[in-house]
Coordinates of C-alpha atoms and ligand atoms in Angstrom, one line a residue:
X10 CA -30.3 123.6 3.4
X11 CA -29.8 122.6 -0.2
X12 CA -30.8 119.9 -2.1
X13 CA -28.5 117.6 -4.1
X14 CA -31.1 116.1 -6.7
X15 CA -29.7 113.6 -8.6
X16 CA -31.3 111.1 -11.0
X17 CA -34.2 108.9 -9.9
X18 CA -32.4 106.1 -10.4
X19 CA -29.8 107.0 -7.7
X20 CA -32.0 106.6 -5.0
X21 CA -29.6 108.2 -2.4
X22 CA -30.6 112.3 -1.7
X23 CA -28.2 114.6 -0.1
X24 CA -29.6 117.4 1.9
X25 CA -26.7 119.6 3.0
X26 CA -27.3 120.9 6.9
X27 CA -25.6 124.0 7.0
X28 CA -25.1 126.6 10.1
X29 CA -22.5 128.5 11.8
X30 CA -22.8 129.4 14.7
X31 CA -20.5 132.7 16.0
X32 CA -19.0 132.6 19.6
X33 CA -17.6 135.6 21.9
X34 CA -17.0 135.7 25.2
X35 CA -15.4 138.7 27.3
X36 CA -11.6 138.5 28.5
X37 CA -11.6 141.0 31.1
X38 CA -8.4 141.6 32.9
X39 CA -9.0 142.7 36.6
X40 CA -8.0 143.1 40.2
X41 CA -9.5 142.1 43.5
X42 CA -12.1 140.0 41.6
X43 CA -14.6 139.1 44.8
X44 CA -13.8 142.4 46.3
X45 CA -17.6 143.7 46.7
X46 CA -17.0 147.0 45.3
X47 CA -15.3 145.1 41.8
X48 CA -18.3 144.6 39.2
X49 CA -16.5 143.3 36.6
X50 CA -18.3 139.3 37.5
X51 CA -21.5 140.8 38.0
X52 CA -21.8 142.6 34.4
X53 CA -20.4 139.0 33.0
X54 CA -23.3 137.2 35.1
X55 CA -25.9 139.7 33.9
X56 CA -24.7 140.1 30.0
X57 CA -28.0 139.1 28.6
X58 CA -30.4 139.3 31.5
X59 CA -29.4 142.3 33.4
X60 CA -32.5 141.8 35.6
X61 CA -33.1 138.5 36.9
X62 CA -31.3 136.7 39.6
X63 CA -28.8 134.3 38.6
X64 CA -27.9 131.0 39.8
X65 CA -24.3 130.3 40.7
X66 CA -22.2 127.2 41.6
X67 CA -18.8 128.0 42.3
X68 CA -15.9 125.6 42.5
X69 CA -12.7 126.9 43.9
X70 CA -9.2 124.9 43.7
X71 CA -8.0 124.0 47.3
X72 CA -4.5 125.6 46.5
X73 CA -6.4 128.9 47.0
X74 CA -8.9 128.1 50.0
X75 CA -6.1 128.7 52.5
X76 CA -4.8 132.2 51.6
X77 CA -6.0 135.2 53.6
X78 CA -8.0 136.3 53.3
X79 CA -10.1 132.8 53.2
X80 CA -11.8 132.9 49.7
X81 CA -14.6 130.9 50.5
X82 CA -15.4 133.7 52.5
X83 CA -15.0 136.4 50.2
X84 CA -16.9 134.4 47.6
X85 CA -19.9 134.4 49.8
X86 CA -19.7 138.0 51.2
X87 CA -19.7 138.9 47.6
X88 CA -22.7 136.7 46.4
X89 CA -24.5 138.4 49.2
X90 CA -23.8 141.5 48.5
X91 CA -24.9 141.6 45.1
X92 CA -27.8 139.1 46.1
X93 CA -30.0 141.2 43.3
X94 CA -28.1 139.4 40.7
X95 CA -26.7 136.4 41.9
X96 CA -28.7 133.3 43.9
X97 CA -25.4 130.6 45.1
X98 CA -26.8 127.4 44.7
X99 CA -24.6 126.3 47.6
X100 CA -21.4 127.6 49.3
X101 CA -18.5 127.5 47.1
X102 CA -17.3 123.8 46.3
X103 CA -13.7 123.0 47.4
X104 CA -12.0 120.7 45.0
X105 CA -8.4 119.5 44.7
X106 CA -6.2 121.5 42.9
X107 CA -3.7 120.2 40.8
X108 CA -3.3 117.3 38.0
X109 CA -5.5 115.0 40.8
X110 CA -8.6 116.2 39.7
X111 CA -7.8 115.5 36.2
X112 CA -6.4 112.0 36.2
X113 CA -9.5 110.7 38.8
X114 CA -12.8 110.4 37.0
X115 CA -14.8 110.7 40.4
X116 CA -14.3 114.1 40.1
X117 CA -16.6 114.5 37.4
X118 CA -18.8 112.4 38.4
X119 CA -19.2 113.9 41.6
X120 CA -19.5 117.1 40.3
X121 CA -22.0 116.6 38.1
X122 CA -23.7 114.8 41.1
X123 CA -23.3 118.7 42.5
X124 CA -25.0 120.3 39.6
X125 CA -28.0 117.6 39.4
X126 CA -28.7 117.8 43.5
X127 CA -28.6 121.1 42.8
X128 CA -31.2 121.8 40.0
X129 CA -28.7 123.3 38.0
X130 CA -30.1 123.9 34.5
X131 CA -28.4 125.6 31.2
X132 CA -29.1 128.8 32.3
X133 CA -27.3 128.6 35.5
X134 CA -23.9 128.8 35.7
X135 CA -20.8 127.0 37.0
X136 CA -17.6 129.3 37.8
X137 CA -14.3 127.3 38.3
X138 CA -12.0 129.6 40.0
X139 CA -8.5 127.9 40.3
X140 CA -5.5 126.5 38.1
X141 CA -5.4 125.0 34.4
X142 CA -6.5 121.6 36.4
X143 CA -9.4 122.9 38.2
X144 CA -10.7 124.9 35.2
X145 CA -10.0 122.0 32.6
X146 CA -11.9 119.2 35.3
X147 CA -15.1 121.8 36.0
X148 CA -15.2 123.2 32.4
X149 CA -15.3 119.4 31.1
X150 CA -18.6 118.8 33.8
X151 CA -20.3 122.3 32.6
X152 CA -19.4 121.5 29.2
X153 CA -21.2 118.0 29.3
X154 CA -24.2 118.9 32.4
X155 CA -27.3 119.2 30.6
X156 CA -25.1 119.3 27.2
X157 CA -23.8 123.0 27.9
X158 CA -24.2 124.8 31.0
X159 CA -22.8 128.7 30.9
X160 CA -19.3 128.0 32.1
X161 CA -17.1 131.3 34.0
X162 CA -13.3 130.9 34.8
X163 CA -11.5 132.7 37.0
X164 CA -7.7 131.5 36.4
X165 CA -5.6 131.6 39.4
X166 CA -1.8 130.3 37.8
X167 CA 0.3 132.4 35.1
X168 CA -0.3 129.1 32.7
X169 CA -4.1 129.2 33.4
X170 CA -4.0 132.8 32.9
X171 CA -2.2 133.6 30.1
X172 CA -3.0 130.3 27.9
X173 CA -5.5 127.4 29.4
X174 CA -7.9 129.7 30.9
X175 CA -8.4 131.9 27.4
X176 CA -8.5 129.3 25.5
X177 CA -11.6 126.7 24.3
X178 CA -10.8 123.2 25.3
X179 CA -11.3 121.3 28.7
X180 CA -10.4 117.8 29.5
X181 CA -9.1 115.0 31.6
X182 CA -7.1 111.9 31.6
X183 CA -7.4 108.8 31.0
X184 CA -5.6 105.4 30.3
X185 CA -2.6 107.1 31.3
X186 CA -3.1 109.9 28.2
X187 CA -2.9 113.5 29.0
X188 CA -6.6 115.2 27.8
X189 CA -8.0 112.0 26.6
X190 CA -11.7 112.9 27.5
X191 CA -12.9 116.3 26.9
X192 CA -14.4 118.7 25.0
X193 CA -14.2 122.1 22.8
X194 CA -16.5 124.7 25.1
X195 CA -15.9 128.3 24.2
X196 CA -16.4 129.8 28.1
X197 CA -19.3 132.2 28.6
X198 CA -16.5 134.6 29.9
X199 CA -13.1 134.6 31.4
X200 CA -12.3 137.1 34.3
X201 CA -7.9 137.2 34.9
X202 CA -7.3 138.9 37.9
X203 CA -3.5 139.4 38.8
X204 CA -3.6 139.4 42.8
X205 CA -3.7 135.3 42.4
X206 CA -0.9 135.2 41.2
X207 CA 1.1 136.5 44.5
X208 CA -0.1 133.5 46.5
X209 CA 1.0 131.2 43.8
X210 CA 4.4 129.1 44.7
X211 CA 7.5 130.4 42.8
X212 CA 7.3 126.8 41.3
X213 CA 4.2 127.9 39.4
X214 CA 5.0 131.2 38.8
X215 CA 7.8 129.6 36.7
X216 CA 6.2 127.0 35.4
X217 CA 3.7 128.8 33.6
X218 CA 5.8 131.5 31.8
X219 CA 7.5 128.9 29.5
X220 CA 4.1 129.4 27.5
X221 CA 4.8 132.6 26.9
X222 CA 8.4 131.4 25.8
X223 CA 6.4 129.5 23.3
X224 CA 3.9 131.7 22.2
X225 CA 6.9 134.3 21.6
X226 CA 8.9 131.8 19.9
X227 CA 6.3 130.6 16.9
X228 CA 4.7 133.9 16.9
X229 CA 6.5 136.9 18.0
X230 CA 9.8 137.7 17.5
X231 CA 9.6 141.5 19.4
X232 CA 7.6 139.8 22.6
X233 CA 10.6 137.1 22.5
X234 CA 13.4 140.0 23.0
X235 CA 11.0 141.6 25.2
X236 CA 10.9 138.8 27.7
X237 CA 14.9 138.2 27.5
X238 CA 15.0 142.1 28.4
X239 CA 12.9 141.7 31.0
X240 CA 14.0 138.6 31.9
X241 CA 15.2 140.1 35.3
X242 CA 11.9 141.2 36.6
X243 CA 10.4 138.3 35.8
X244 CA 12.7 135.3 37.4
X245 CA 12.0 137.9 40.2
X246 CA 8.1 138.2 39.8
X247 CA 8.0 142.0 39.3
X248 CA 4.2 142.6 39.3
X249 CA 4.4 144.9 36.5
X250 CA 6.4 142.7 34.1
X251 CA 4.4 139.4 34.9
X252 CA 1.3 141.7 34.1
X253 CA 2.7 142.8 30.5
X254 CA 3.6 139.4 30.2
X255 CA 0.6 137.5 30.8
X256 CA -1.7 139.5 29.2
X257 CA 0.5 139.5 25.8
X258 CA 0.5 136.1 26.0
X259 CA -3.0 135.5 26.5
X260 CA -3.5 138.1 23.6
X261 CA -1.5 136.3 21.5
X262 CA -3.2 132.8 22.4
X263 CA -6.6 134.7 21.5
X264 CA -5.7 135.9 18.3
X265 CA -4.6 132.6 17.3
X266 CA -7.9 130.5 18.1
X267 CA -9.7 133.4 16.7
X268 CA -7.6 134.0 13.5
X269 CA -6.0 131.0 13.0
X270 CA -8.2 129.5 11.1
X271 CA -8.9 126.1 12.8
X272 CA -10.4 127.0 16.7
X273 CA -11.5 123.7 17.4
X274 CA -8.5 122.1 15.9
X275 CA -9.8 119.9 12.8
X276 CA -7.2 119.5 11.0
X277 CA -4.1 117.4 12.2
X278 CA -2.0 121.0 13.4
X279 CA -1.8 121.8 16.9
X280 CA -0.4 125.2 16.0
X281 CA 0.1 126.5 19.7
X282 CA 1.6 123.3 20.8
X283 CA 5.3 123.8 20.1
X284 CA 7.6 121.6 22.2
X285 CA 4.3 120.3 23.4
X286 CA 4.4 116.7 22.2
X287 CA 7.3 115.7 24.6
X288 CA 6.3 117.5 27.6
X289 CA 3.2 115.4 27.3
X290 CA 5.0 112.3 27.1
X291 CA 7.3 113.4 30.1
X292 CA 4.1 114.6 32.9
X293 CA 3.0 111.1 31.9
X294 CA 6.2 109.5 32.6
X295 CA 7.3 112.1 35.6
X296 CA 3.6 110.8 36.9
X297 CA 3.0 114.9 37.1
X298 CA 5.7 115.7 39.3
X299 CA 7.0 117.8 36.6
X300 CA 4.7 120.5 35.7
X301 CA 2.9 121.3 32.9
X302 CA 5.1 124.0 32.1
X303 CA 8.4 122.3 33.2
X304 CA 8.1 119.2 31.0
X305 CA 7.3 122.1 27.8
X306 CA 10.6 124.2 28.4
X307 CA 11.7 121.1 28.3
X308 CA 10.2 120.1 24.8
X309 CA 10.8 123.6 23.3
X310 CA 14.6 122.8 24.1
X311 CA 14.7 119.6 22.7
X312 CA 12.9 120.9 19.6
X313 CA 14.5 124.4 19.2
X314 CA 17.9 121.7 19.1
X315 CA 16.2 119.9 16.8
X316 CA 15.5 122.6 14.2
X317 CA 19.2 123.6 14.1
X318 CA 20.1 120.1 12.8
X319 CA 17.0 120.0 10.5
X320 CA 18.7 122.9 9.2
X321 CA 15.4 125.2 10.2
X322 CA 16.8 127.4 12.7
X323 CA 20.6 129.0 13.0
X324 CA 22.9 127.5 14.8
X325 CA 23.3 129.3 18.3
X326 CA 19.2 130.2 18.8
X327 CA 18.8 127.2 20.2
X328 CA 21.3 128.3 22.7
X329 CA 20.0 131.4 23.1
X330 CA 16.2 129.7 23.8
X331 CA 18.2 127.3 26.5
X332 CA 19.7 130.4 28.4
X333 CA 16.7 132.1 28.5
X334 CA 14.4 129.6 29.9
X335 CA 17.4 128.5 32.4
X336 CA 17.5 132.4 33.5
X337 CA 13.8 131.6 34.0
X338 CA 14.1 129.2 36.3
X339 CA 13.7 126.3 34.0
X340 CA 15.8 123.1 33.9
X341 CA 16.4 121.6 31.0
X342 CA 16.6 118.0 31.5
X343 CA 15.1 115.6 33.7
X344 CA 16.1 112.0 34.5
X345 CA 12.8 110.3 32.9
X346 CA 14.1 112.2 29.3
X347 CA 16.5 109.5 29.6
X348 CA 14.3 106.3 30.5
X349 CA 14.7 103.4 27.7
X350 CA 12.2 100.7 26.7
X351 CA 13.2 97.0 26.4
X352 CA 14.6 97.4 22.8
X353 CA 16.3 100.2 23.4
X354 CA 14.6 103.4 22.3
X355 CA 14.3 106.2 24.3
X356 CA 10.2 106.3 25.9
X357 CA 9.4 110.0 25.1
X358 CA 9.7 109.3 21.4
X359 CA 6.4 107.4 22.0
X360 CA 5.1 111.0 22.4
X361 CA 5.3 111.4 18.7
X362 CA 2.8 109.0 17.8
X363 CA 0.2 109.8 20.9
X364 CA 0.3 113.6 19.5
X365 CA -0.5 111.6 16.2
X366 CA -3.0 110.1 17.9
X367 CA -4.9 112.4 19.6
X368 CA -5.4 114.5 16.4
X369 CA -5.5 112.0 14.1
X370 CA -4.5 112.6 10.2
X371 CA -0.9 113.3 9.4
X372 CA 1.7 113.7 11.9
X373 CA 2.1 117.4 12.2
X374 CA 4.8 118.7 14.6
X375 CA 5.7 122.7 15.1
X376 CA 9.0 123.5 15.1
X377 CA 11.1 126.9 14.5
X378 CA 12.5 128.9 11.2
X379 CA 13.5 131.2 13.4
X380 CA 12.8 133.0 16.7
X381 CA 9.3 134.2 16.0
X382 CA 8.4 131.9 13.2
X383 CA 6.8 128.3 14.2
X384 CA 6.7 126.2 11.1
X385 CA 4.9 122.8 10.9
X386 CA 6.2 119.6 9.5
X387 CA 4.9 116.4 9.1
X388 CA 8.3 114.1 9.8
X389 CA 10.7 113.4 12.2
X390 CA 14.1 112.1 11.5
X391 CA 14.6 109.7 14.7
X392 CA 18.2 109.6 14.5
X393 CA 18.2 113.4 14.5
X394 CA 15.9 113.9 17.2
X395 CA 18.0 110.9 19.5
X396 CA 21.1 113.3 18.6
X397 CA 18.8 116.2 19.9
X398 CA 18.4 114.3 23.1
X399 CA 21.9 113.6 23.7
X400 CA 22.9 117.4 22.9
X401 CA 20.4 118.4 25.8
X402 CA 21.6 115.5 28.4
X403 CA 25.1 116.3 27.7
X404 CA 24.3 120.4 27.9
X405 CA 22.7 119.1 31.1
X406 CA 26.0 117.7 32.6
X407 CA 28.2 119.8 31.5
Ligands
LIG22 N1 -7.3 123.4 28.2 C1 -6.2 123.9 27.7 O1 -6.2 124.5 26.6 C2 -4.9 123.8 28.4 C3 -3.8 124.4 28.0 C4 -2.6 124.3 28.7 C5 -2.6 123.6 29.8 N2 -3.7 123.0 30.3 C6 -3.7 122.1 31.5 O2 -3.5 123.0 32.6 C7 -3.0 122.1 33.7 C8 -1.8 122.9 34.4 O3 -2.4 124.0 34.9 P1 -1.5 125.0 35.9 O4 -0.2 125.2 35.4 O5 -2.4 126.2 36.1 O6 -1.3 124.2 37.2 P2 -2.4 123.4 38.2 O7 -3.8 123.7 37.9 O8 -1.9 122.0 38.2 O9 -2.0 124.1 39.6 C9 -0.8 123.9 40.2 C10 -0.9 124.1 41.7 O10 -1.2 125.4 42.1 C11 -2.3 125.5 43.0 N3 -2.9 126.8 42.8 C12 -3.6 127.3 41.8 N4 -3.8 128.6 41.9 C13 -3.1 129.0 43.0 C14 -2.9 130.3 43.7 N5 -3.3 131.4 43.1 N6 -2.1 130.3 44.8 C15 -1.6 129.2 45.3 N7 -1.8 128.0 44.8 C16 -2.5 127.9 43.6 C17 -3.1 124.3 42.7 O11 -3.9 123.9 43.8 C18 -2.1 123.3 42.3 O12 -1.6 122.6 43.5 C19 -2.5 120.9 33.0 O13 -3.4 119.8 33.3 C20 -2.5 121.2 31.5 O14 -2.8 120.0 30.8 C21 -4.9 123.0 29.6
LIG23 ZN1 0.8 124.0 27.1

């Protein structure tokens, strides 16, 4: 603390509160994460008291409740067979999976009902095993419970796992706003274990690989070319290749909230959300039936377009971008792109000033200087961006 002393006959002090307050949490990769024999949760649970019993509420996303083996099952043979470490509060807690849990506030409610019932206190700790939804609903309840209870997420999606679930922000909608309510939490750990990802739907095994598009595209030219050389095994799911790419994504999403400067996202950049203030725009107007990761290969079309007529990027990369997300899987257009208010303007555009919003401070938008290179400016030339529409709707027809 330091002391601004100023004249008497100020009569306003400053006293300057001044901490920091340093945050790590494991990422371990892993397989077979509620196999008994796997320890990797139980040396998480026990970091810092390796001998006392901890106690557990676990939520798990009902897109994973069915597989076979039933995880609810495997959850609870596991508890009980390293009952030494871990007390569960209760049996695990189904919850809907999907953007549902996010855009009805009962959820939280009721699971913070969950957590008080159960005598949960900040020592306890709540795992969300599931999607980006699941994790981003639960993590919002531990991160508010009590003011901070230790939060564990097991990802179950390629976009949870190689972005949402690594990274340090939770939330839920509201008023029709993607992430209106939530919170920064750094998790207490993050466990990424690959076998979820063979039960996913092909849907979502697509879906969530256009954030590695992204990451590659403002970041990393060499994992870019990697992923159109590879681009085979992945629009077939090759194990391997999905592996190398989710964890290099996830990497490269850690390094940025660690390095980048601004993890909780003060200033008015949003440095990992290229082609990101669209796709909001559009799961709003799709009402979620486009994914997530849909509506942003969707955005990073539009905007890769867009920097060629800003003159940022060279004429053909956006091409290049389009063919590889289509190779994906991706399409590159959908019907609400087009959807018009009553004076005429085109609705998504609205997404530029609700990414405004939500940060606040100058409009800051990430586009591309090249394949690799993200570069952030603070305008948008409307008339270019409706000709970068029209360029996609009419690539879309052709
Ligand atoms: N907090 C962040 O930093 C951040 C970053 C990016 C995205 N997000 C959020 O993440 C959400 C999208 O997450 P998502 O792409 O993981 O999709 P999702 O959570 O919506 O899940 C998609 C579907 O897959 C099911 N499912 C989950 N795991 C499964 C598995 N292993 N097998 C079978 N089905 C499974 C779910 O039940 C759901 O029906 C969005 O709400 C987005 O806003 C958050
Ligand atoms: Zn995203």
């Amino acid at each position: 603390m330091t002391t601004d002393a100023r004249p008497a006959h100020t009569q306003s002090t400053t006293h300057w509160q001044r901490f920091s307050v340093p945050y790590e949490f494991p990422v371990v990769f892993t397989e077979g994460v509620f196999d008994p024999e796997n320890t990797a949760l139980r040396e998480v649970l026990c970091r810092y008291e390796p001998a006392k019993r901890h106690r557990v509420v676990v939520f798990v996303d009902d897109g994973l409740s069915a597989g076979k083996p039933p995880l609810v099952e495997a959850i609870n043979t596991y508890a009980e067979r390293h009952r030494d470490v871990i007390d569960l509060a209760c049996p695990p807690v189904v919850v809907p999976g999907g953007e549902k849990i996010k855009s009805e506030l009962h959820f939280v409610e009721g699971f913070q009902q969950t957590l008080f019932d159960l005598h949960i206190d900040r020592h306890s700790y709540v795992i969300a095993v599931g999607g980006g939804a699941v994790l981003d609903a639960v993590g919002l309840v531990a991160s508010t419970t009590h003011r901070g209870v230790r939060h564990i997420r097991i990802p179950t999606t390629v976009l949870a796992q190689n972005d949402s679930g690594v990274g340090v922000k939770n939330g839920v909608n509201l008023h029709g706003v993607k992430n209106f309510v939530g919170t920064f939490a750094p998790p207490f750990a993050v466990l990424n274990d690959l076998r979820f990802i063979i039960s996913l739907p092909e849907r979502d095994k697509i879906a969530g690989m256009a954030e590695a598009v992204k990451v590659s595209l403002i970041r990393d030219a060499e994992f870019f070319t990697w992923i159109e050389r590879h681009s085979d095994e992945l629009a077939t799911f090759e194990r391997p290749a999905m592996a190398t790419m989710i964890r290099r994504c996830a990497e490269l999403h850690m390094r940025q909230i660690s390095q980048g400067g601004d993890p909780f996202e003060s200033g008015s950049a949003r440095p990992l959300d290229y082609g990101h203030w669209s796709a909001h725009k559009l799961e709003s107007l799709t009402r979620h039936h486009l994914r997530h990761g849909e509506a942003v290969a969707i955005g990073m079309a539009l905007d890769a377009r867009y920097s060629v007529l800003a003159g940022l990027l060279p004429q053909g990369e956006e091409e290049r971008i389009c063919a590889l997300l289509e190779y994906l899987g991706f399409e590159l257009w959908h019907p609400a792109l087009a959807r018009t208010a009553t004076n005429g303007e085109w609705v998504v555009l609205e997404g530029l000033k609700d990414f405004q919003e939500h940060l606040g401070g100058e409009l800051t938008v990430t586009l591309l200087a090249g394949i690799g290179t993200g570069v952030e400016v603070h305008e948008i030339d409307l008339e270019r961006m409706r000709e970068a529409m029209i360029w996609l709707q009419q690539r879309a027809s052709a």
